[in-house]
Tab-separated table of C-alpha atoms in Angstrom:
chain	number	residue	atom	x	y	z
A	9	GLN	CA	-16.216	68.305	-2.377
A	10	VAL	CA	-13.607	66.901	0.309
A	11	ARG	CA	-11.296	64.297	-1.061
A	12	LEU	CA	-8.091	62.854	0.028
A	13	LYS	CA	-6.106	60.447	-1.981
A	14	GLU	CA	-2.988	58.576	-0.934
A	15	SER	CA	-0.280	57.456	-3.377
A	16	GLY	CA	2.989	55.598	-2.705
A	17	PRO	CA	4.702	52.263	-3.310
A	18	ARG	CA	2.979	49.078	-2.730
A	19	LEU	CA	5.979	47.074	-1.891
A	20	VAL	CA	8.839	48.261	0.420
A	21	GLN	CA	11.945	46.167	1.283
A	22	PRO	CA	12.714	45.663	5.025
A	23	SER	CA	14.902	48.487	6.494
A	24	GLN	CA	14.024	50.691	3.782
A	25	THR	CA	11.990	54.000	3.901
A	26	LEU	CA	8.248	54.425	3.260
A	27	SER	CA	7.057	57.672	1.586
A	28	VAL	CA	3.317	58.187	1.092
A	29	THR	CA	1.796	61.302	-0.203
A	30	CYS	CA	-1.840	62.523	0.567
A	31	THR	CA	-3.322	64.938	-2.062
A	32	VAL	CA	-6.221	66.853	-0.665
A	33	SER	CA	-8.946	68.767	-2.349
A	34	GLY	CA	-12.094	70.607	-0.970
A	35	PHE	CA	-10.218	72.142	1.884
A	36	SER	CA	-6.941	73.464	2.800
A	37	VAL	CA	-4.252	71.799	4.906
A	38	THR	CA	-3.841	75.183	6.394
A	39	SER	CA	-7.296	75.239	7.795
A	40	TYR	CA	-7.673	71.549	9.057
A	41	HIS	CA	-5.471	69.179	10.755
A	42	VAL	CA	-4.590	65.914	8.791
A	43	SER	CA	-3.703	62.710	10.304
A	44	TRP	CA	-2.257	59.482	9.298
A	45	VAL	CA	-3.890	56.145	10.415
A	46	ARG	CA	-2.675	52.663	9.484
A	47	GLN	CA	-4.320	49.165	9.562
A	48	PRO	CA	-2.453	45.932	9.471
A	49	PRO	CA	-4.305	43.191	7.462
A	50	GLY	CA	-7.280	41.818	9.255
A	51	LYS	CA	-6.660	43.955	12.361
A	52	GLY	CA	-7.720	47.431	13.830
A	53	LEU	CA	-6.751	51.007	13.394
A	54	GLU	CA	-3.759	52.691	14.736
A	55	TRP	CA	-3.138	56.512	14.831
A	56	VAL	CA	0.232	57.118	13.365
A	57	GLY	CA	0.658	60.974	13.505
A	58	ALA	CA	-0.660	64.295	12.521
A	59	ILE	CA	0.193	67.654	11.028
A	60	TRP	CA	-1.757	70.484	12.526
A	61	LYS	CA	-3.220	73.225	10.479
A	62	GLY	CA	-0.465	75.590	11.682
A	63	GLY	CA	2.257	73.282	10.555
A	64	SER	CA	3.476	71.606	13.723
A	65	THR	CA	3.312	67.885	14.106
A	66	ASP	CA	2.568	65.206	16.631
A	67	TYR	CA	3.417	61.514	16.449
A	68	ASN	CA	2.543	58.186	18.047
A	69	SER	CA	5.265	57.787	20.693
A	70	ALA	CA	5.692	54.048	19.477
A	71	LEU	CA	6.645	55.346	16.134
A	72	LYS	CA	8.188	58.587	16.756
A	73	SER	CA	11.691	57.812	16.192
A	74	ARG	CA	11.083	56.476	12.675
A	75	LEU	CA	8.468	58.950	11.595
A	76	SER	CA	8.276	62.253	9.740
A	77	ILE	CA	5.167	64.007	8.559
A	78	SER	CA	5.351	67.255	6.487
A	79	ARG	CA	3.352	69.227	3.932
A	80	ASP	CA	3.403	71.345	0.868
A	81	THR	CA	0.877	74.015	1.322
A	82	SER	CA	1.109	75.296	-2.279
A	83	LYS	CA	0.106	71.714	-3.531
A	84	ASN	CA	-2.275	70.913	-0.575
A	85	GLN	CA	-0.266	67.717	-0.017
A	86	VAL	CA	0.705	65.996	3.229
A	87	PHE	CA	3.687	63.644	3.234
A	88	LEU	CA	4.445	60.501	5.490
A	89	LYS	CA	7.891	59.119	5.840
A	90	MET	CA	8.755	56.175	7.873
A	91	ASN	CA	12.184	54.648	8.023
A	92	SER	CA	13.548	51.266	9.060
A	93	LEU	CA	10.484	49.459	7.869
A	94	GLN	CA	9.806	46.006	9.323
A	95	THR	CA	7.353	43.415	8.267
A	96	ASP	CA	4.863	44.485	10.999
A	97	ASP	CA	4.555	47.905	9.267
A	98	THR	CA	2.709	46.045	6.397
A	99	GLY	CA	-0.732	47.518	6.187
A	100	THR	CA	-2.955	49.994	4.774
A	101	TYR	CA	-2.079	53.590	5.339
A	102	TYR	CA	-4.749	56.182	5.331
A	103	CYS	CA	-4.819	59.955	5.547
A	104	ALA	CA	-7.715	61.610	7.151
A	105	LYS	CA	-9.092	65.095	7.750
A	106	GLN	CA	-9.742	65.943	11.343
A	107	GLY	CA	-12.859	67.463	12.715
A	108	ARG	CA	-12.704	69.936	15.659
A	109	GLY	CA	-13.296	67.247	18.221
A	110	ASN	CA	-10.299	65.235	16.898
A	111	TYR	CA	-12.475	62.851	15.083
A	112	PHE	CA	-11.739	61.893	11.408
A	113	ASP	CA	-14.688	63.063	9.204
A	114	TYR	CA	-13.000	62.225	5.776
A	115	TRP	CA	-10.719	59.444	4.880
A	116	GLY	CA	-8.750	58.669	1.762
A	117	GLN	CA	-9.076	55.384	0.126
A	118	GLY	CA	-5.919	54.067	1.678
A	119	VAL	CA	-2.637	52.603	0.100
A	120	MET	CA	-1.794	48.985	0.942
A	121	VAL	CA	1.926	48.714	1.676
A	122	THR	CA	3.685	45.418	1.913
A	123	VAL	CA	7.046	45.103	3.638
A	124	SER	CA	8.797	42.195	2.083
A	125	SER	CA	12.119	41.251	0.400
B	18	ASP	CA	-2.385	56.304	26.515
B	19	ILE	CA	-6.117	55.877	26.998
B	20	GLN	CA	-7.197	52.334	26.273
B	21	MET	CA	-10.579	51.794	24.636
B	22	THR	CA	-12.226	48.556	25.267
B	23	GLN	CA	-15.071	47.715	22.949
B	24	SER	CA	-17.592	44.941	23.272
B	25	PRO	CA	-18.754	42.489	22.009
B	26	HIS	CA	-16.134	41.501	19.695
B	27	SER	CA	-18.754	40.175	17.168
B	28	LEU	CA	-22.383	39.936	17.074
B	29	SER	CA	-25.141	38.823	14.468
B	30	ALA	CA	-28.491	40.393	14.236
B	31	SER	CA	-31.749	39.902	12.267
B	32	LEU	CA	-33.278	42.229	9.879
B	33	GLY	CA	-35.053	44.950	11.736
B	34	GLU	CA	-33.342	44.219	15.122
B	35	THR	CA	-31.822	46.645	17.386
B	36	VAL	CA	-28.216	46.212	18.480
B	37	SER	CA	-25.978	47.808	20.746
B	38	ILE	CA	-22.075	48.071	20.772
B	39	GLU	CA	-20.202	49.366	24.092
B	40	CYS	CA	-17.027	51.236	24.283
B	41	LEU	CA	-15.341	51.717	27.810
B	42	ALA	CA	-12.437	54.239	28.007
B	43	SER	CA	-9.676	53.842	30.596
B	44	GLU	CA	-10.181	57.286	31.853
B	45	GLY	CA	-12.893	59.991	31.344
B	46	ILE	CA	-12.984	61.464	27.798
B	47	SER	CA	-15.489	64.091	28.234
B	48	ASN	CA	-17.515	62.814	25.276
B	49	TYR	CA	-14.582	63.099	22.696
B	50	LEU	CA	-15.956	59.788	21.374
B	51	ALA	CA	-16.464	59.057	17.773
B	52	TRP	CA	-17.934	55.769	16.041
B	53	TYR	CA	-16.973	54.587	12.515
B	54	GLN	CA	-18.259	51.773	10.372
B	55	GLN	CA	-15.832	49.982	7.965
B	56	LYS	CA	-16.679	47.678	5.380
B	57	PRO	CA	-14.566	45.107	3.643
B	58	GLY	CA	-11.789	46.790	1.387
B	59	LYS	CA	-13.035	50.237	2.299
B	60	SER	CA	-11.974	53.184	4.526
B	61	PRO	CA	-13.705	53.852	7.735
B	62	GLN	CA	-16.616	56.075	7.613
B	63	LEU	CA	-17.632	58.578	10.470
B	64	LEU	CA	-21.064	57.821	11.924
B	65	ILE	CA	-21.140	59.624	15.352
B	66	TYR	CA	-18.941	62.218	16.786
B	67	TYR	CA	-19.002	63.947	20.269
B	68	ALA	CA	-20.539	60.706	21.490
B	69	SER	CA	-24.086	61.695	20.132
B	70	SER	CA	-23.975	63.840	17.232
B	71	LEU	CA	-24.915	62.207	13.846
B	72	GLN	CA	-22.586	62.810	10.922
B	73	ASP	CA	-24.250	64.375	7.804
B	74	GLY	CA	-25.820	61.661	5.606
B	75	VAL	CA	-25.659	58.904	8.234
B	76	PRO	CA	-29.221	57.249	8.774
B	77	SER	CA	-30.986	58.201	11.776
B	78	ARG	CA	-31.202	54.546	12.901
B	79	PHE	CA	-27.669	55.120	14.263
B	80	SER	CA	-27.371	56.933	17.648
B	81	GLY	CA	-24.721	57.322	20.176
B	82	SER	CA	-24.895	57.795	23.859
B	83	GLY	CA	-22.786	57.947	27.132
B	84	SER	CA	-20.597	60.015	29.248
B	85	GLY	CA	-17.371	59.913	31.277
B	86	THR	CA	-15.847	56.434	30.474
B	87	GLN	CA	-18.818	54.562	29.065
B	88	TYR	CA	-20.298	54.966	25.559
B	89	SER	CA	-22.503	53.006	23.392
B	90	LEU	CA	-23.639	52.910	19.717
B	91	LYS	CA	-27.131	51.753	19.037
B	92	ILE	CA	-28.327	50.485	15.548
B	93	SER	CA	-32.145	50.346	15.260
B	94	ASN	CA	-33.946	48.483	12.606
B	95	MET	CA	-30.886	46.528	11.485
B	96	GLN	CA	-30.473	46.551	7.528
B	97	PRO	CA	-28.165	44.438	5.373
B	98	GLU	CA	-26.015	47.401	4.498
B	99	ASP	CA	-25.230	47.801	8.329
B	100	GLU	CA	-22.933	44.791	8.127
B	101	GLY	CA	-19.427	45.666	8.771
B	102	VAL	CA	-16.715	46.442	11.576
B	103	TYR	CA	-17.423	49.171	13.873
B	104	TYR	CA	-14.970	51.117	15.775
B	105	CYS	CA	-14.835	53.688	18.604
B	106	GLN	CA	-12.243	56.388	19.000
B	107	GLN	CA	-11.264	58.665	21.629
B	108	GLY	CA	-10.141	62.067	20.609
B	109	TYR	CA	-9.724	63.673	24.148
B	110	LYS	CA	-5.939	63.101	24.533
B	111	TYR	CA	-3.201	62.189	21.961
B	112	PRO	CA	-2.400	59.734	20.916
B	113	ASN	CA	-6.083	59.287	19.413
B	114	THR	CA	-6.938	55.567	20.255
B	115	PHE	CA	-9.236	53.269	18.809
B	116	GLY	CA	-11.230	50.459	20.104
B	117	ALA	CA	-10.310	46.812	18.659
B	118	GLY	CA	-13.561	46.838	16.650
B	119	THR	CA	-16.962	44.931	16.592
B	120	LYS	CA	-17.961	42.729	13.558
B	121	LEU	CA	-21.623	42.979	12.885
B	122	GLU	CA	-23.231	40.354	10.692
B	123	LEU	CA	-26.703	39.822	9.402
B	124	LYS	CA	-28.247	36.687	10.863
């Protein structure tokens, strides 16, 4: 059974770094791409970035300078790090498994992150 | 980036009614179009991929169509559990981009 679960802090101070972990089961991160998608409260979905099954990464150009996505294949985990957080980075951060057509067929439950002092 | 324009912003439907949601891409996306349903406090759920392929476990009252830049999601026989926000997403070019969402309510 495919499952993704995000874990990370619920509260981050402005200018600090967000670190979120996506723990995957039911598939290998070396067999499928995994993306991060975020959603500000009451708003729509924004693709943040992805780590391809081969290990390379791609980022939303608007966030690229602040973003890093990596993985630990031995633990089947994917990591998101975003620095210099601001209040408009507040939202729910999801990890999602990608299907072949670059759609997202399985999503984690998400982690709600608030950027506030 | 490819812009995805969704319409309408919101709609309400009666039980058993058929509704349609439209999605217009700013350039051709070769059917790399997916539809998702999101309920309050939940993560999005994939309904349709490749414009018209039904995801496993999704009721057959959901269907997708379209080509080029214009796509639509049809929900036949509206049910109470169909309430939620619907998003389209293009997977043709990176960055993947989503429509702004359509809120569907039961009248």
